[in-house]
CSV table of C-alpha atoms in Angstrom, one decimal:
chain,number,residue,atom,x,y,z
A,1,MET,CA,-22.2,-17.6,18.7
A,2,GLU,CA,-24.0,-18.8,15.6
A,3,ALA,CA,-24.9,-15.2,14.8
A,4,LEU,CA,-21.1,-14.2,15.1
A,5,GLY,CA,-20.2,-17.0,12.6
A,6,LEU,CA,-22.9,-15.7,10.2
A,7,VAL,CA,-21.5,-12.2,10.5
A,8,TYR,CA,-18.0,-13.4,9.6
A,9,ILE,CA,-19.3,-15.5,6.6
A,10,ALA,CA,-21.2,-12.4,5.4
A,11,SER,CA,-18.1,-10.3,5.6
A,12,ALA,CA,-16.0,-12.8,3.9
A,13,LEU,CA,-18.6,-13.1,1.1
A,14,LEU,CA,-18.7,-9.3,0.8
A,15,ILE,CA,-15.0,-8.8,0.5
A,16,GLY,CA,-14.4,-11.9,-1.7
A,17,LEU,CA,-17.1,-11.4,-4.1
A,18,GLY,CA,-16.3,-7.7,-4.4
A,19,ALA,CA,-12.6,-8.5,-5.1
A,20,LEU,CA,-13.6,-11.0,-7.7
A,21,GLY,CA,-15.9,-8.8,-9.6
A,22,THR,CA,-13.3,-6.0,-9.5
A,23,ALA,CA,-10.6,-8.5,-10.7
A,24,ILE,CA,-12.8,-9.7,-13.6
A,25,GLY,CA,-13.8,-6.1,-14.5
A,26,PHE,CA,-10.2,-4.9,-14.5
A,27,GLY,CA,-9.0,-7.8,-16.4
A,28,THR,CA,-11.5,-7.1,-19.1
A,29,LEU,CA,-10.9,-3.4,-19.0
A,30,GLY,CA,-7.0,-3.8,-19.2
A,31,GLY,CA,-7.3,-6.4,-22.0
A,32,LYS,CA,-9.6,-3.9,-24.0
A,33,LEU,CA,-7.1,-1.0,-23.4
A,34,LEU,CA,-4.2,-3.1,-24.7
A,35,GLU,CA,-6.4,-4.3,-27.7
A,36,GLY,CA,-7.5,-0.7,-28.5
A,37,SER,CA,-4.0,0.7,-28.1
A,38,ALA,CA,-2.6,-1.8,-30.4
A,39,ARG,CA,-5.3,-1.2,-33.0
A,40,GLN,CA,-5.2,2.6,-32.8
A,41,PRO,CA,-2.0,3.9,-31.1
A,42,GLU,CA,-3.1,7.5,-31.6
A,43,GLN,CA,-6.3,6.9,-29.5
A,44,ALA,CA,-4.3,5.5,-26.6
A,45,PRO,CA,-4.3,8.6,-24.4
A,46,ALA,CA,-8.1,9.0,-24.9
A,47,LEU,CA,-8.7,5.4,-24.1
A,48,GLN,CA,-6.6,5.7,-20.9
A,49,GLY,CA,-8.7,8.6,-19.8
A,50,LYS,CA,-11.9,6.6,-20.4
A,51,MET,CA,-10.5,3.7,-18.6
A,52,PHE,CA,-10.0,6.0,-15.6
A,53,LEU,CA,-13.6,6.9,-15.6
A,54,MET,CA,-14.7,3.2,-16.0
A,55,ALA,CA,-12.4,2.1,-13.3
A,56,GLY,CA,-14.1,4.6,-10.9
A,57,LEU,CA,-17.5,3.3,-11.9
A,58,LEU,CA,-16.2,-0.3,-11.6
A,59,ASP,CA,-14.7,-0.2,-8.1
A,60,ALA,CA,-17.2,1.9,-6.4
A,61,VAL,CA,-19.7,-0.8,-5.4
A,62,PRO,CA,-17.0,-3.3,-4.3
A,63,MET,CA,-15.4,-0.6,-2.1
A,64,ILE,CA,-18.8,0.1,-0.4
A,65,GLY,CA,-19.1,-3.6,0.1
A,66,VAL,CA,-15.7,-3.6,1.8
A,67,GLY,CA,-16.8,-0.7,4.1
A,68,ILE,CA,-20.0,-2.6,5.2
A,69,ALA,CA,-17.9,-5.8,5.8
A,70,MET,CA,-15.4,-3.8,8.0
A,71,TYR,CA,-18.5,-2.4,9.8
A,72,LEU,CA,-19.8,-5.9,10.5
A,73,ILE,CA,-16.5,-7.2,11.6
A,74,PHE,CA,-15.3,-4.3,13.9
A,75,ALA,CA,-18.7,-2.7,14.9
A,76,VAL,CA,-21.4,-5.4,14.9
A,77,ALA,CA,-19.4,-8.5,15.7
A,78,PRO,CA,-18.0,-7.3,19.1
A,79,GLY,CA,-21.5,-6.7,20.3
A,80,LEU,CA,-22.5,-10.3,19.6
A,81,VAL,CA,-19.7,-11.8,21.7
B,1,MET,CA,-5.9,17.6,-27.9
B,2,ARG,CA,-2.3,18.8,-27.5
B,3,LEU,CA,0.1,17.3,-29.9
B,4,LEU,CA,3.8,16.6,-29.4
B,5,HIS,CA,6.2,15.9,-32.1
B,6,ASN,CA,8.9,13.3,-31.2
B,7,SER,CA,12.2,15.1,-32.0
B,8,HIS,CA,14.2,11.9,-32.5
B,9,ALA,CA,14.0,10.4,-36.0
B,10,GLN,CA,13.6,6.7,-36.1
B,11,ILE,CA,15.9,4.6,-38.4
B,12,LEU,CA,14.1,1.8,-39.9
B,13,GLY,CA,15.2,-0.6,-42.6
B,14,GLY,CA,18.2,1.7,-43.4
B,15,GLN,CA,15.9,4.6,-44.0
B,16,ARG,CA,15.5,7.6,-41.8
B,17,LYS,CA,11.9,8.1,-41.0
B,18,GLU,CA,10.3,10.9,-39.1
B,19,SER,CA,8.2,9.5,-36.3
B,20,ARG,CA,4.4,10.6,-36.7
B,21,LEU,CA,2.6,13.0,-34.4
B,22,ILE,CA,1.7,11.3,-31.2
B,23,PRO,CA,-1.0,12.8,-29.0
B,24,SER,CA,0.4,13.3,-25.5
B,25,MET,CA,-1.4,12.1,-22.5
B,26,LYS,CA,-2.9,14.9,-20.5
B,27,LYS,CA,-2.8,13.6,-16.9
B,28,PRO,CA,-6.1,13.9,-15.1
B,29,PRO,CA,-6.1,16.5,-12.2
B,30,VAL,CA,-6.6,13.6,-9.6
B,31,LEU,CA,-5.4,15.8,-6.7
B,32,ARG,CA,-7.9,18.6,-7.7
B,33,ILE,CA,-10.6,16.0,-7.6
B,34,ALA,CA,-9.7,14.8,-4.2
B,35,ALA,CA,-9.4,18.5,-3.1
B,36,VAL,CA,-12.9,19.2,-4.3
B,37,GLN,CA,-14.2,16.1,-2.6
B,38,LEU,CA,-12.6,17.0,0.7
B,39,LEU,CA,-13.7,20.6,0.4
B,40,LEU,CA,-17.4,19.6,0.0
B,41,VAL,CA,-17.3,17.1,2.9
B,42,SER,CA,-15.5,19.7,5.1
B,43,LEU,CA,-18.2,22.3,4.5
B,44,THR,CA,-20.9,19.8,5.1
B,45,SER,CA,-19.3,18.6,8.3
B,46,ALA,CA,-18.8,22.1,9.5
B,47,VAL,CA,-22.5,22.9,8.9
B,48,LEU,CA,-23.5,19.8,10.8
B,49,HIS,CA,-21.1,20.6,13.6
B,50,LEU,CA,-22.5,24.2,13.9
B,51,SER,CA,-26.0,22.8,14.0
B,52,GLY,CA,-25.1,20.8,17.1
B,53,LYS,CA,-24.5,17.3,15.6
B,54,PRO,CA,-20.7,16.7,16.3
B,55,VAL,CA,-20.9,12.9,15.9
B,56,MET,CA,-22.6,13.1,12.5
B,57,ALA,CA,-20.2,15.8,11.4
B,58,LEU,CA,-17.1,13.7,12.3
B,59,SER,CA,-18.7,10.7,10.4
B,60,VAL,CA,-19.4,12.7,7.4
B,61,LEU,CA,-15.8,14.1,7.3
B,62,ILE,CA,-14.3,10.5,7.7
B,63,GLY,CA,-16.6,9.1,5.0
B,64,GLY,CA,-15.5,11.7,2.5
B,65,ALA,CA,-11.8,11.2,3.6
B,66,LEU,CA,-12.1,7.5,3.1
B,67,CYS,CA,-13.3,8.0,-0.5
B,68,ALA,CA,-11.0,10.9,-1.5
B,69,LEU,CA,-7.6,9.8,-0.2
B,70,PRO,CA,-7.5,6.2,-1.7
B,71,GLY,CA,-9.0,7.7,-4.9
B,72,ALA,CA,-6.1,10.3,-5.1
B,73,TYR,CA,-3.6,7.4,-4.5
B,74,PHE,CA,-5.2,5.5,-7.4
B,75,GLY,CA,-5.2,8.3,-9.7
B,76,ARG,CA,-1.5,9.2,-8.9
B,77,ARG,CA,-0.4,5.5,-9.3
B,78,ALA,CA,-2.5,4.8,-12.3
B,79,PHE,CA,-1.1,7.7,-14.5
B,80,ARG,CA,2.5,7.3,-14.0
B,81,ASP,CA,3.0,6.1,-17.5
B,82,GLY,CA,0.9,7.1,-20.7
B,83,GLY,CA,0.7,6.5,-24.4
B,84,ALA,CA,0.5,3.4,-26.7
B,85,ARG,CA,4.0,2.3,-26.3
B,86,ALA,CA,3.7,2.1,-22.5
B,87,ALA,CA,0.3,0.3,-22.8
B,88,HIS,CA,1.5,-2.9,-20.8
B,89,ARG,CA,3.0,-0.6,-18.0
B,90,VAL,CA,-0.3,1.3,-18.0
B,91,VAL,CA,-2.2,-1.9,-17.4
B,92,GLY,CA,0.2,-3.0,-14.7
B,93,ASN,CA,0.0,0.4,-13.0
B,94,PHE,CA,-3.8,0.1,-13.0
B,95,TYR,CA,-3.6,-3.2,-11.3
B,96,ARG,CA,-1.2,-1.9,-8.8
B,97,ALA,CA,-3.2,1.2,-8.2
B,98,GLU,CA,-6.5,-0.8,-7.8
B,99,SER,CA,-4.9,-3.2,-5.3
B,100,GLY,CA,-3.4,-0.3,-3.3
B,101,LYS,CA,-6.9,1.5,-3.2
B,102,PHE,CA,-8.5,-1.7,-2.1
B,103,ILE,CA,-6.1,-2.2,0.8
B,104,LEU,CA,-6.1,1.4,1.8
B,105,THR,CA,-9.9,1.5,1.9
B,106,MET,CA,-10.1,-1.8,3.9
B,107,ALA,CA,-7.4,-0.6,6.4
B,108,GLY,CA,-9.1,2.9,6.6
B,109,PHE,CA,-12.6,1.5,7.4
B,110,ALA,CA,-11.1,-1.1,9.8
B,111,GLY,CA,-9.0,1.5,11.6
B,112,VAL,CA,-12.1,3.9,11.9
B,113,PHE,CA,-14.5,1.4,13.2
B,114,VAL,CA,-11.9,0.2,15.7
B,115,THR,CA,-10.6,3.6,16.9
B,116,VAL,CA,-13.4,6.2,16.4
B,117,LYS,CA,-16.2,5.9,18.9
B,118,PRO,CA,-19.0,7.2,19.0
B,119,LEU,CA,-19.6,7.1,15.2
B,120,ASN,CA,-22.7,7.3,13.0
B,121,ALA,CA,-22.2,4.5,10.5
B,122,ALA,CA,-25.1,5.5,8.2
B,123,ALA,CA,-23.8,9.1,8.0
B,124,LEU,CA,-20.3,7.7,7.2
B,125,PHE,CA,-21.6,5.4,4.4
B,126,ILE,CA,-24.0,8.1,3.0
B,127,SER,CA,-21.0,10.5,2.8
B,128,TYR,CA,-18.8,7.9,1.2
B,129,GLY,CA,-21.4,7.1,-1.4
B,130,LEU,CA,-22.0,10.8,-2.2
B,131,CYS,CA,-18.3,11.2,-2.6
B,132,VAL,CA,-18.1,8.5,-5.0
B,133,ILE,CA,-20.9,10.1,-7.1
B,134,VAL,CA,-19.0,13.5,-7.1
B,135,GLN,CA,-15.9,11.6,-8.2
B,136,TRP,CA,-17.9,10.1,-11.1
B,137,ILE,CA,-19.3,13.5,-12.2
B,138,LEU,CA,-15.9,15.3,-12.0
B,139,VAL,CA,-14.1,12.4,-14.0
B,140,ALA,CA,-16.9,12.4,-16.6
B,141,ARG,CA,-16.5,16.2,-17.1
B,142,MET,CA,-12.8,15.7,-17.4
B,143,VAL,CA,-12.9,12.8,-19.8
B,144,ARG,CA,-15.5,14.4,-22.1
């Protein structure tokens, strides 16, 4: 029972901290895009393309974390009950 | 970069001013990226299936699909608007796209772990990770 609780806490930390990191990263990224677009409007399309690249890099690790959390909840936890 | 000239002239301060040349946003081929990812995992899955590992083949296919489909949704949603004038909408679209991708990925993984049995979790995560790397490479080539 204690192990089950630890599995749920680990999953919550994986999802929560992953979401927090992505939120901070996207906040910074979006803010910089607005700043860059305001300074140099002609560069806006290029900045948007680069933001797409950075967004892919940014959210990959949290997404893998979410996948591992789902594995812990739906594949590991039922075996501990 | 392709240039578009705004045909409408702006009237500012009683003077008629021609709007300057504004580079158009070339939308990234997000569906092509997803198609390449799905093609690669399908080929790998087919090879594994033919070599007598059906569980691993299914896991690899599902891992690739879990990466490619939310990624395609993200790309489609994030690039609805473009350009400097729509910068606020661009940022809003990126937030919505990222939230949607997060929810889709979570629901996808949960659904797979609940419904698909037997499943090789290691193969699924490795396939997912390789698909992410393929996505980085394709997007980096595209942006360059």
